[in-house]
XYZ file of C-alpha atoms in Angstrom:
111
model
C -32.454 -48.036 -92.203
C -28.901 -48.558 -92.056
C -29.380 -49.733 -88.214
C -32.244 -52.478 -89.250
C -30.019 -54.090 -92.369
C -27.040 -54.457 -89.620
C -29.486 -56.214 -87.232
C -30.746 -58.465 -90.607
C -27.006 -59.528 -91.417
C -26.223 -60.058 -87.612
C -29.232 -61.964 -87.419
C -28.988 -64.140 -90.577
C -25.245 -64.536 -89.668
C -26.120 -66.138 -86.692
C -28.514 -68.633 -88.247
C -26.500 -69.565 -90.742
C -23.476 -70.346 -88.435
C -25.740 -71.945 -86.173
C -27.323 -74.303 -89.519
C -23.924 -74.839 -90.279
C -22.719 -76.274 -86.951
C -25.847 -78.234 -86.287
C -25.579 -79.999 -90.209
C -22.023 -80.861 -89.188
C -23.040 -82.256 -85.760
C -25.233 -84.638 -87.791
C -22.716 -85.211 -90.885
C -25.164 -83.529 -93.451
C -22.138 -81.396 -94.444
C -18.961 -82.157 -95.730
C -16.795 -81.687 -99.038
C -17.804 -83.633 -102.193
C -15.091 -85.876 -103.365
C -13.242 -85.795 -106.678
C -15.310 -88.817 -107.757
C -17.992 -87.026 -106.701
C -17.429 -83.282 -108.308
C -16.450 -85.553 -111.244
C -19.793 -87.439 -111.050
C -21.847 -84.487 -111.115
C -19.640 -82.606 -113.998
C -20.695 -85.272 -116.402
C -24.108 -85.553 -115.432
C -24.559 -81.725 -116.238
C -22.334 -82.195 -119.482
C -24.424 -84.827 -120.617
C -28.174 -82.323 -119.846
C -26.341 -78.714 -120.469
C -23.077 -78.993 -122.375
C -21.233 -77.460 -120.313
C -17.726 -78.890 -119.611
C -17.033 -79.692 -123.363
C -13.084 -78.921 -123.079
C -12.868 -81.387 -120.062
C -14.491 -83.922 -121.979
C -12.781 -83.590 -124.961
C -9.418 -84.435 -122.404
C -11.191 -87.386 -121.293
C -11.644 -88.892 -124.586
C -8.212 -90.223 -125.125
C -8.852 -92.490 -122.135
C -9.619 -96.121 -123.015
C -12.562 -96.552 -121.527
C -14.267 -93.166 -122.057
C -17.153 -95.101 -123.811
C -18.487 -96.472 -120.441
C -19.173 -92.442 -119.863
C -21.212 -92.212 -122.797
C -22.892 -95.467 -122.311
C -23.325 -94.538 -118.458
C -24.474 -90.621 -118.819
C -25.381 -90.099 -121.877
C -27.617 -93.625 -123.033
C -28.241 -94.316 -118.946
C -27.216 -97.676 -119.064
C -26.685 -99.797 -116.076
C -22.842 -100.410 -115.259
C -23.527 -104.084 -115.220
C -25.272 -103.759 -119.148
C -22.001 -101.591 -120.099
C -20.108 -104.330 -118.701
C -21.663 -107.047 -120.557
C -21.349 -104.384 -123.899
C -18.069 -103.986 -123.523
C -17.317 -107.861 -122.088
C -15.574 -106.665 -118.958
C -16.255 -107.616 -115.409
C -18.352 -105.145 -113.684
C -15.970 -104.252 -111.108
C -13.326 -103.205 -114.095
C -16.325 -100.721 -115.363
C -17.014 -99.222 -111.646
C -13.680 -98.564 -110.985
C -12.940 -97.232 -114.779
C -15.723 -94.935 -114.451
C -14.982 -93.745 -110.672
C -11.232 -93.142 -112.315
C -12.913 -91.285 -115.099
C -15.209 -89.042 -112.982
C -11.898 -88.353 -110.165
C -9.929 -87.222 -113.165
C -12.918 -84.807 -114.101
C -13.105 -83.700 -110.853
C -9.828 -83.137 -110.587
C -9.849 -80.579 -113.780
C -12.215 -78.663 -111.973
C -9.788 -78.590 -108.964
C -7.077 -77.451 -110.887
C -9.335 -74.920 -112.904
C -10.026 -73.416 -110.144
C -6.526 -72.756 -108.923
């Protein structure tokens, strides 16, 4: 038996390398961003709870309500902006800021 699970691994080895250079040929694959890992933090926060301590750091930001507006009542950034009378380039780039400073807890958790 020992001889068929070393031909499996070999075997799915070589698939998976093969799946991984092929998805990088095409650009499928790359690393997520901070923005990005940020993005997808809060958006599981806002369904599971999970990342309650990072949140709670995120608070004391001014414009933390645009998060709760944005993941948690699904509002459009343009309606937040219009809520919370700024332009809505101020509320993109407030909540990209936000969500690369979440991300970046994650980073640094991981450390």
């Amino acid at each position: 038996m020992k001889i068929f699970d070393d031909i499996i691994k070999k075997t799915a080895e070589a698939v998976v390398e093969k799946a991984i250079k092929e998805f990088k040929a095409e650009n499928l694959l790359r690393i997520p961003t901070m923005a990005e890992e940020g993005d997808l933090m809060l958006r599981e926060y806002f369904t599971t709870g999970k990342w309650e301590n990072e949140i709670k750091a995120l608070e004391k930001h001014p414009y933390f309500e645009i998060i709760e507006l944005y993941y948690r009542d699904g509002m459009s950034q343009e309606a937040i902006a219009y809520e919370l009378n700024a332009s809505p380039a101020t509320i993109s780039r407030q909540r990209k800021r936000l969500c690369e400073e979440m991300g970046q807890m994650k980073h640094t958790a991981r450390l």
